[in-house]
Tab-separated table of C-alpha atoms and ligand atoms in Angstrom:
chain	number	residue	atom	x	y	z
A	288	UNK	CA	-0.144	-0.072	-0.155
A	289	UNK	CA	1.206	3.341	-0.902
A	290	UNK	CA	0.121	6.313	1.411
A	291	UNK	CA	0.691	9.938	1.089
A	292	UNK	CA	-0.043	13.246	2.816
A	293	UNK	CA	-0.689	16.202	0.501
A	294	UNK	CA	-1.713	19.783	1.089
A	295	UNK	CA	-3.511	21.793	-1.396
A	296	UNK	CA	-2.075	25.420	-1.543
A	297	UNK	CA	-4.821	27.980	-1.726
A	298	UNK	CA	-7.188	26.351	1.057
A	299	UNK	CA	-4.577	24.790	2.824
A	300	UNK	CA	-6.863	21.403	2.751
A	301	UNK	CA	-5.094	17.902	3.901
A	302	UNK	CA	-5.623	15.324	1.622
A	303	UNK	CA	-4.279	11.579	2.324
A	304	UNK	CA	-3.878	9.543	-0.847
A	305	UNK	CA	-3.466	6.042	-0.845
A	306	UNK	CA	-3.130	3.099	-3.573
A	307	UNK	CA	-3.747	-0.225	-2.560
A	308	UNK	CA	-2.486	-2.802	-4.918
A	309	UNK	CA	-3.756	-6.311	-5.125
A	310	UNK	CA	-0.759	-8.471	-4.778
A	311	UNK	CA	-2.238	-11.833	-5.786
A	312	UNK	CA	-0.706	-12.752	-8.929
A	313	UNK	CA	-2.910	-12.623	-12.152
A	314	UNK	CA	-3.559	-16.589	-12.217
A	315	UNK	CA	-5.017	-16.488	-8.902
A	316	UNK	CA	-7.054	-13.565	-9.682
A	317	UNK	CA	-8.304	-15.132	-13.028
A	318	UNK	CA	-9.170	-18.572	-10.930
A	319	UNK	CA	-11.401	-16.305	-8.499
A	320	UNK	CA	-13.334	-14.675	-11.698
A	321	UNK	CA	-13.658	-18.040	-13.187
A	322	UNK	CA	-15.255	-19.587	-10.161
A	323	UNK	CA	-17.562	-16.370	-9.201
A	324	UNK	CA	-18.529	-16.924	-12.983
A	325	UNK	CA	-19.514	-20.424	-12.365
A	326	UNK	CA	-21.410	-19.859	-9.467
A	327	UNK	CA	-23.159	-17.003	-11.110
A	328	UNK	CA	-24.319	-19.441	-13.906
A	329	UNK	CA	-25.196	-22.139	-11.443
A	330	UNK	CA	-28.001	-19.456	-9.904
A	331	UNK	CA	-29.233	-18.607	-13.460
A	332	UNK	CA	-29.830	-22.463	-14.192
A	333	UNK	CA	-31.446	-23.254	-10.664
A	334	UNK	CA	-34.694	-22.136	-12.176
A	335	UNK	CA	-34.715	-24.498	-15.041
A	336	UNK	CA	-33.492	-27.303	-12.995
A	337	UNK	CA	-36.264	-26.877	-10.170
A	338	UNK	CA	-38.973	-26.589	-12.938
A	339	UNK	CA	-37.180	-29.949	-14.437
A	340	UNK	CA	-37.326	-31.560	-10.998
A	341	UNK	CA	-41.369	-30.701	-10.584
A	342	UNK	CA	-42.338	-33.067	-13.452
A	343	UNK	CA	-40.806	-36.600	-12.342
A	344	UNK	CA	-42.128	-34.980	-8.448
A	345	UNK	CA	-45.441	-34.886	-9.481
A	346	UNK	CA	-45.542	-38.178	-11.733
A	347	UNK	CA	-44.028	-39.772	-8.397
A	348	UNK	CA	-46.551	-38.347	-6.096
A	349	UNK	CA	-49.119	-39.806	-8.478
A	350	UNK	CA	-47.622	-43.412	-8.555
A	351	UNK	CA	-47.381	-43.341	-4.839
A	352	UNK	CA	-50.787	-42.541	-4.546
A	353	UNK	CA	-52.024	-45.390	-6.623
A	354	UNK	CA	-50.137	-47.663	-4.655
A	355	UNK	CA	-51.825	-46.269	-1.850
A	356	UNK	CA	-55.078	-46.608	-2.952
A	357	UNK	CA	-54.193	-50.301	-3.434
A	358	UNK	CA	-53.660	-50.322	-7.344
A	359	UNK	CA	-50.240	-52.216	-7.385
A	360	UNK	CA	-48.357	-53.090	-10.900
A	361	UNK	CA	-44.696	-53.910	-11.078
A	362	UNK	CA	-43.956	-51.598	-13.941
A	363	UNK	CA	-44.840	-48.563	-11.672
A	364	UNK	CA	-41.840	-49.035	-9.604
A	365	UNK	CA	-39.584	-49.110	-12.769
A	366	UNK	CA	-41.169	-45.712	-13.966
A	367	UNK	CA	-40.821	-44.509	-10.195
A	368	UNK	CA	-37.088	-45.398	-10.296
A	369	UNK	CA	-36.560	-43.769	-13.801
A	370	UNK	CA	-38.286	-40.762	-12.254
A	371	UNK	CA	-35.856	-40.529	-9.653
A	372	UNK	CA	-32.805	-41.383	-11.600
A	373	UNK	CA	-33.864	-38.187	-13.918
A	374	UNK	CA	-33.750	-36.223	-10.506
A	375	UNK	CA	-30.308	-37.454	-9.690
A	376	UNK	CA	-28.963	-36.815	-12.826
A	377	UNK	CA	-29.990	-33.495	-13.168
A	378	UNK	CA	-29.223	-32.185	-9.652
A	379	UNK	CA	-25.531	-33.490	-9.712
A	380	UNK	CA	-24.864	-31.859	-13.021
A	381	UNK	CA	-25.769	-28.748	-10.930
A	382	UNK	CA	-24.077	-29.598	-7.941
A	383	UNK	CA	-20.966	-30.382	-10.003
A	384	UNK	CA	-20.533	-27.095	-11.551
A	385	UNK	CA	-20.860	-25.427	-8.229
A	386	UNK	CA	-18.148	-27.284	-6.749
A	387	UNK	CA	-14.748	-25.253	-6.486
A	388	UNK	CA	-12.584	-24.714	-9.411
A	389	UNK	CA	-10.612	-27.905	-10.412
A	390	UNK	CA	-7.160	-27.762	-12.252
A	391	UNK	CA	-6.903	-31.710	-12.801
A	392	UNK	CA	-6.260	-32.238	-17.033
A	393	UNK	CA	-6.902	-35.733	-17.854
A	394	UNK	CA	-8.058	-37.327	-21.434
A	395	UNK	CA	-11.920	-36.825	-21.081
A	396	UNK	CA	-14.601	-37.793	-23.718
A	397	UNK	CA	-15.801	-34.348	-25.633
A	398	UNK	CA	-19.396	-36.482	-26.308
A	399	UNK	CA	-19.873	-37.224	-22.275
A	400	UNK	CA	-19.220	-33.244	-21.593
A	401	UNK	CA	-21.333	-32.497	-24.054
A	402	UNK	CA	-24.075	-34.622	-22.971
A	403	UNK	CA	-23.935	-33.522	-19.489
A	404	UNK	CA	-24.321	-30.154	-20.228
A	405	UNK	CA	-27.260	-30.990	-22.259
A	406	UNK	CA	-28.773	-32.265	-19.538
A	407	UNK	CA	-28.586	-29.180	-17.607
A	408	UNK	CA	-29.354	-26.692	-20.458
A	409	UNK	CA	-32.011	-29.010	-22.143
A	410	UNK	CA	-34.929	-27.641	-19.580
A	411	UNK	CA	-33.766	-24.007	-20.074
A	412	UNK	CA	-34.038	-24.472	-23.976
A	413	UNK	CA	-37.287	-26.169	-23.850
A	414	UNK	CA	-38.938	-23.591	-22.022
A	415	UNK	CA	-37.910	-21.467	-25.108
A	416	UNK	CA	-39.269	-23.588	-27.736
A	417	UNK	CA	-35.403	-24.201	-28.506
A	418	UNK	CA	-34.334	-27.954	-29.592
A	419	UNK	CA	-30.977	-28.993	-28.957
A	420	UNK	CA	-29.671	-31.320	-31.713
A	421	UNK	CA	-26.463	-33.182	-31.056
A	422	UNK	CA	-25.689	-36.655	-32.740
A	423	UNK	CA	-23.229	-37.654	-30.513
A	424	UNK	CA	-19.025	-38.053	-31.223
A	425	UNK	CA	-18.050	-41.057	-28.961
A	426	UNK	CA	-14.291	-41.520	-30.336
A	427	UNK	CA	-13.304	-37.702	-29.617
A	428	UNK	CA	-11.159	-37.144	-26.413
A	429	UNK	CA	-9.422	-34.031	-25.350
A	430	UNK	CA	-6.702	-33.517	-22.808
A	431	UNK	CA	-8.801	-31.042	-20.353
A	432	UNK	CA	-10.045	-30.134	-17.043
A	433	UNK	CA	-13.609	-31.738	-17.323
A	434	UNK	CA	-15.160	-29.050	-15.117
A	435	UNK	CA	-13.397	-26.331	-16.752
A	436	UNK	CA	-14.662	-27.052	-20.454
A	437	UNK	CA	-18.021	-28.041	-19.329
A	438	UNK	CA	-17.873	-24.179	-18.138
A	439	UNK	CA	-17.326	-23.236	-21.552
A	440	UNK	CA	-19.552	-25.215	-23.087
A	441	UNK	CA	-22.367	-23.932	-20.856
A	442	UNK	CA	-21.558	-20.527	-21.635
A	443	UNK	CA	-21.495	-20.725	-25.423
A	444	UNK	CA	-24.638	-22.883	-25.348
A	445	UNK	CA	-26.433	-20.682	-23.011
A	446	UNK	CA	-25.414	-17.647	-24.904
A	447	UNK	CA	-26.953	-19.418	-28.203
A	448	UNK	CA	-30.177	-19.855	-26.222
A	449	UNK	CA	-30.208	-16.563	-24.897
A	450	UNK	CA	-29.825	-15.222	-28.463
A	451	UNK	CA	-32.957	-17.328	-29.822
A	452	UNK	CA	-35.986	-15.378	-29.004
A	453	UNK	CA	-38.270	-17.133	-31.658
A	454	UNK	CA	-37.251	-20.762	-30.374
A	455	UNK	CA	-35.413	-22.993	-33.301
A	456	UNK	CA	-32.711	-25.408	-33.273
A	457	UNK	CA	-29.425	-25.150	-31.788
A	458	UNK	CA	-26.996	-27.733	-33.243
A	459	UNK	CA	-23.707	-29.501	-31.643
A	460	UNK	CA	-21.254	-30.749	-34.428
A	461	UNK	CA	-17.987	-32.139	-33.452
A	462	UNK	CA	-15.575	-33.167	-36.117
A	463	UNK	CA	-11.524	-34.266	-35.554
A	464	UNK	CA	-8.399	-34.636	-37.539
A	465	UNK	CA	-4.832	-35.421	-36.732
A	466	UNK	CA	-4.065	-31.992	-35.610
A	467	UNK	CA	-7.457	-31.001	-33.491
A	468	UNK	CA	-10.753	-31.535	-32.505
A	469	UNK	CA	-13.511	-28.989	-33.084
A	470	UNK	CA	-16.665	-28.372	-31.422
A	471	UNK	CA	-19.535	-26.115	-33.106
A	472	UNK	CA	-22.114	-24.494	-31.671
A	473	UNK	CA	-24.378	-23.439	-34.501
A	474	UNK	CA	-27.583	-20.990	-33.382
A	475	UNK	CA	-30.513	-19.557	-35.323
A	476	UNK	CA	-30.378	-16.299	-33.576
A	477	UNK	CA	-30.140	-13.113	-35.004
A	478	UNK	CA	-26.301	-13.367	-35.381
A	479	UNK	CA	-23.844	-10.640	-34.255
A	480	UNK	CA	-23.682	-7.029	-35.938
A	481	UNK	CA	-20.440	-6.479	-37.321
A	482	UNK	CA	-19.997	-3.575	-34.920
A	483	UNK	CA	-19.638	-5.502	-32.302
A	484	UNK	CA	-18.087	-8.535	-33.357
A	485	UNK	CA	-14.666	-7.482	-31.752
A	486	UNK	CA	-16.235	-6.391	-28.518
A	487	UNK	CA	-16.929	-9.937	-27.941
A	488	UNK	CA	-14.848	-11.270	-24.947
A	489	UNK	CA	-14.014	-7.715	-23.386
A	490	UNK	CA	-15.095	-7.817	-19.625
A	491	UNK	CA	-18.484	-6.477	-18.905
A	492	UNK	CA	-19.219	-6.309	-23.019
A	493	UNK	CA	-23.143	-7.238	-22.942
A	494	UNK	CA	-26.144	-6.159	-25.147
A	495	UNK	CA	-28.523	-7.841	-22.367
A	496	UNK	CA	-30.638	-6.390	-19.608
A	497	UNK	CA	-29.348	-9.069	-16.974
A	498	UNK	CA	-26.109	-10.228	-18.631
A	499	UNK	CA	-22.544	-9.826	-16.953
A	500	UNK	CA	-20.738	-9.768	-20.021
A	501	UNK	CA	-18.204	-12.172	-18.506
A	502	UNK	CA	-19.284	-15.376	-20.388
A	503	UNK	CA	-17.010	-15.017	-23.283
A	504	UNK	CA	-14.263	-13.644	-21.338
A	505	UNK	CA	-14.173	-16.308	-19.156
A	506	UNK	CA	-14.800	-18.566	-21.726
A	507	UNK	CA	-11.440	-17.464	-23.893
A	508	UNK	CA	-9.463	-17.827	-20.457
A	509	UNK	CA	-10.221	-21.235	-20.000
A	510	UNK	CA	-9.731	-22.067	-23.660
A	511	UNK	CA	-6.048	-20.180	-23.289
A	512	UNK	CA	-5.236	-22.357	-20.514
A	513	UNK	CA	-5.818	-25.557	-22.530
A	514	UNK	CA	-4.303	-23.790	-25.759
A	515	UNK	CA	-7.303	-23.817	-27.452
A	516	UNK	CA	-9.067	-21.149	-29.205
A	517	UNK	CA	-12.319	-19.974	-30.178
A	518	UNK	CA	-13.486	-18.556	-33.703
A	519	UNK	CA	-17.030	-16.988	-34.520
A	520	UNK	CA	-18.511	-16.478	-37.587
A	521	UNK	CA	-21.861	-15.817	-39.375
A	522	UNK	CA	-23.969	-18.304	-40.699
A	523	UNK	CA	-24.894	-18.318	-44.439
A	524	UNK	CA	-28.832	-18.424	-43.520
A	525	UNK	CA	-29.340	-17.281	-39.968
A	526	UNK	CA	-27.414	-17.175	-36.888
A	527	UNK	CA	-23.945	-17.644	-35.612
A	528	UNK	CA	-21.401	-20.551	-35.017
A	529	UNK	CA	-18.971	-20.395	-32.136
A	530	UNK	CA	-16.288	-23.168	-33.083
A	531	UNK	CA	-13.681	-24.334	-30.392
A	532	UNK	CA	-10.442	-25.586	-31.699
A	533	UNK	CA	-8.797	-28.102	-29.615
A	534	UNK	CA	-5.359	-28.680	-31.076
A	535	UNK	CA	-3.840	-32.366	-30.583
A	536	UNK	CA	-0.182	-32.150	-29.071
A	537	UNK	CA	1.983	-33.699	-31.493
B	146	ATP	N1	-24.906	-16.812	-30.063
B	146	ATP	C1	-25.036	-15.498	-30.042
B	146	ATP	N2	-25.538	-14.935	-30.844
B	146	ATP	C2	-25.667	-13.476	-30.947
B	146	ATP	N3	-24.817	-12.337	-30.010
B	146	ATP	C3	-24.219	-13.162	-29.062
B	146	ATP	C4	-24.424	-14.723	-29.164
B	146	ATP	N4	-23.153	-15.078	-28.297
B	146	ATP	C5	-22.687	-13.959	-27.457
B	146	ATP	N5	-23.401	-12.728	-28.092
B	146	ATP	C6	-23.072	-11.369	-27.817
B	146	ATP	O1	-21.908	-11.027	-27.029
B	146	ATP	C7	-22.392	-10.389	-25.912
B	146	ATP	C8	-21.398	-10.866	-25.157
B	146	ATP	O2	-21.749	-12.221	-24.557
B	146	ATP	P1	-21.104	-12.723	-23.032
B	146	ATP	O3	-21.428	-14.412	-23.336
B	146	ATP	O4	-19.713	-12.541	-22.729
B	146	ATP	O5	-22.259	-11.887	-21.990
B	146	ATP	P2	-23.276	-12.111	-21.843
B	146	ATP	O6	-24.238	-13.310	-22.465
B	146	ATP	O7	-24.055	-10.822	-22.308
B	146	ATP	O8	-23.993	-12.233	-20.198
B	146	ATP	P3	-23.252	-13.308	-19.333
B	146	ATP	O9	-22.802	-14.457	-20.288
B	146	ATP	O10	-22.298	-12.953	-18.492
B	146	ATP	O11	-24.484	-13.779	-18.623
B	146	ATP	C9	-23.833	-10.982	-25.676
B	146	ATP	O12	-24.387	-9.777	-24.656
B	146	ATP	C10	-24.248	-10.621	-26.896
B	146	ATP	O13	-24.717	-9.319	-27.455
B	147	MG	MG1	-23.352	-15.210	-21.804
């Protein structure tokens, strides 16, 4: 901390000037930001998750009432277990993103990360009349921190959902070559106006009333930590494509 006493010549007033410098290094500050963005996203998704849990709960209650009334069928138990499993999956996804930031890089299946994120964001999309199309890509693996890359996927798919006011489809397409694995998130939103494209990823740049404008900045930071990068382009017909490129080390 730097601390100085100053006196104004004309009025004889005394001022104290202090500059407080945050000594934490860039990486530590970055980690705090990633974690806090993660918690903010978890909060935003909680409503969708609660909504999604209500249906299986209603169905469970119905089956229990039937059993109570003496209507007993073996298949009821199977349906009830399925409903409980649905609730388990979505709540554990929400808890997973609420956990503290990790930095454990392993070889991870891109397919299973995309599927986990769809479990979490599917309800949000469904409520807006949006269908998430994903064909699967079982073989592609990347060396990454699973939780961080899921945060990237959540941020990009959440942006796609938020951009699509009229409903429609979001396509997630993966492809791979010898040198890289790509994930494309293709939306049918209004696209990104040319004049703001260079601002994407700047801290606090948002065009949304309730946006924080941190999603793409955090996304870029996480990708940098993985030597990966993001490309944005306009689709021919409608919307934009956000492409994540993960180079495969030689
Ligand atoms: N798929 C998209 N289609 C159209 N515009 C987009 C898309 N993704 C991002 N944008 C634009 O980029 C801006 C910045 O996105 P970013 O994710 O960084 O912040 P945000 O979504 O506004 O807020 P937050 O992610 O913190 O909730 C958005 O406000 C929006 O204008
Ligand atoms: Mg966003």
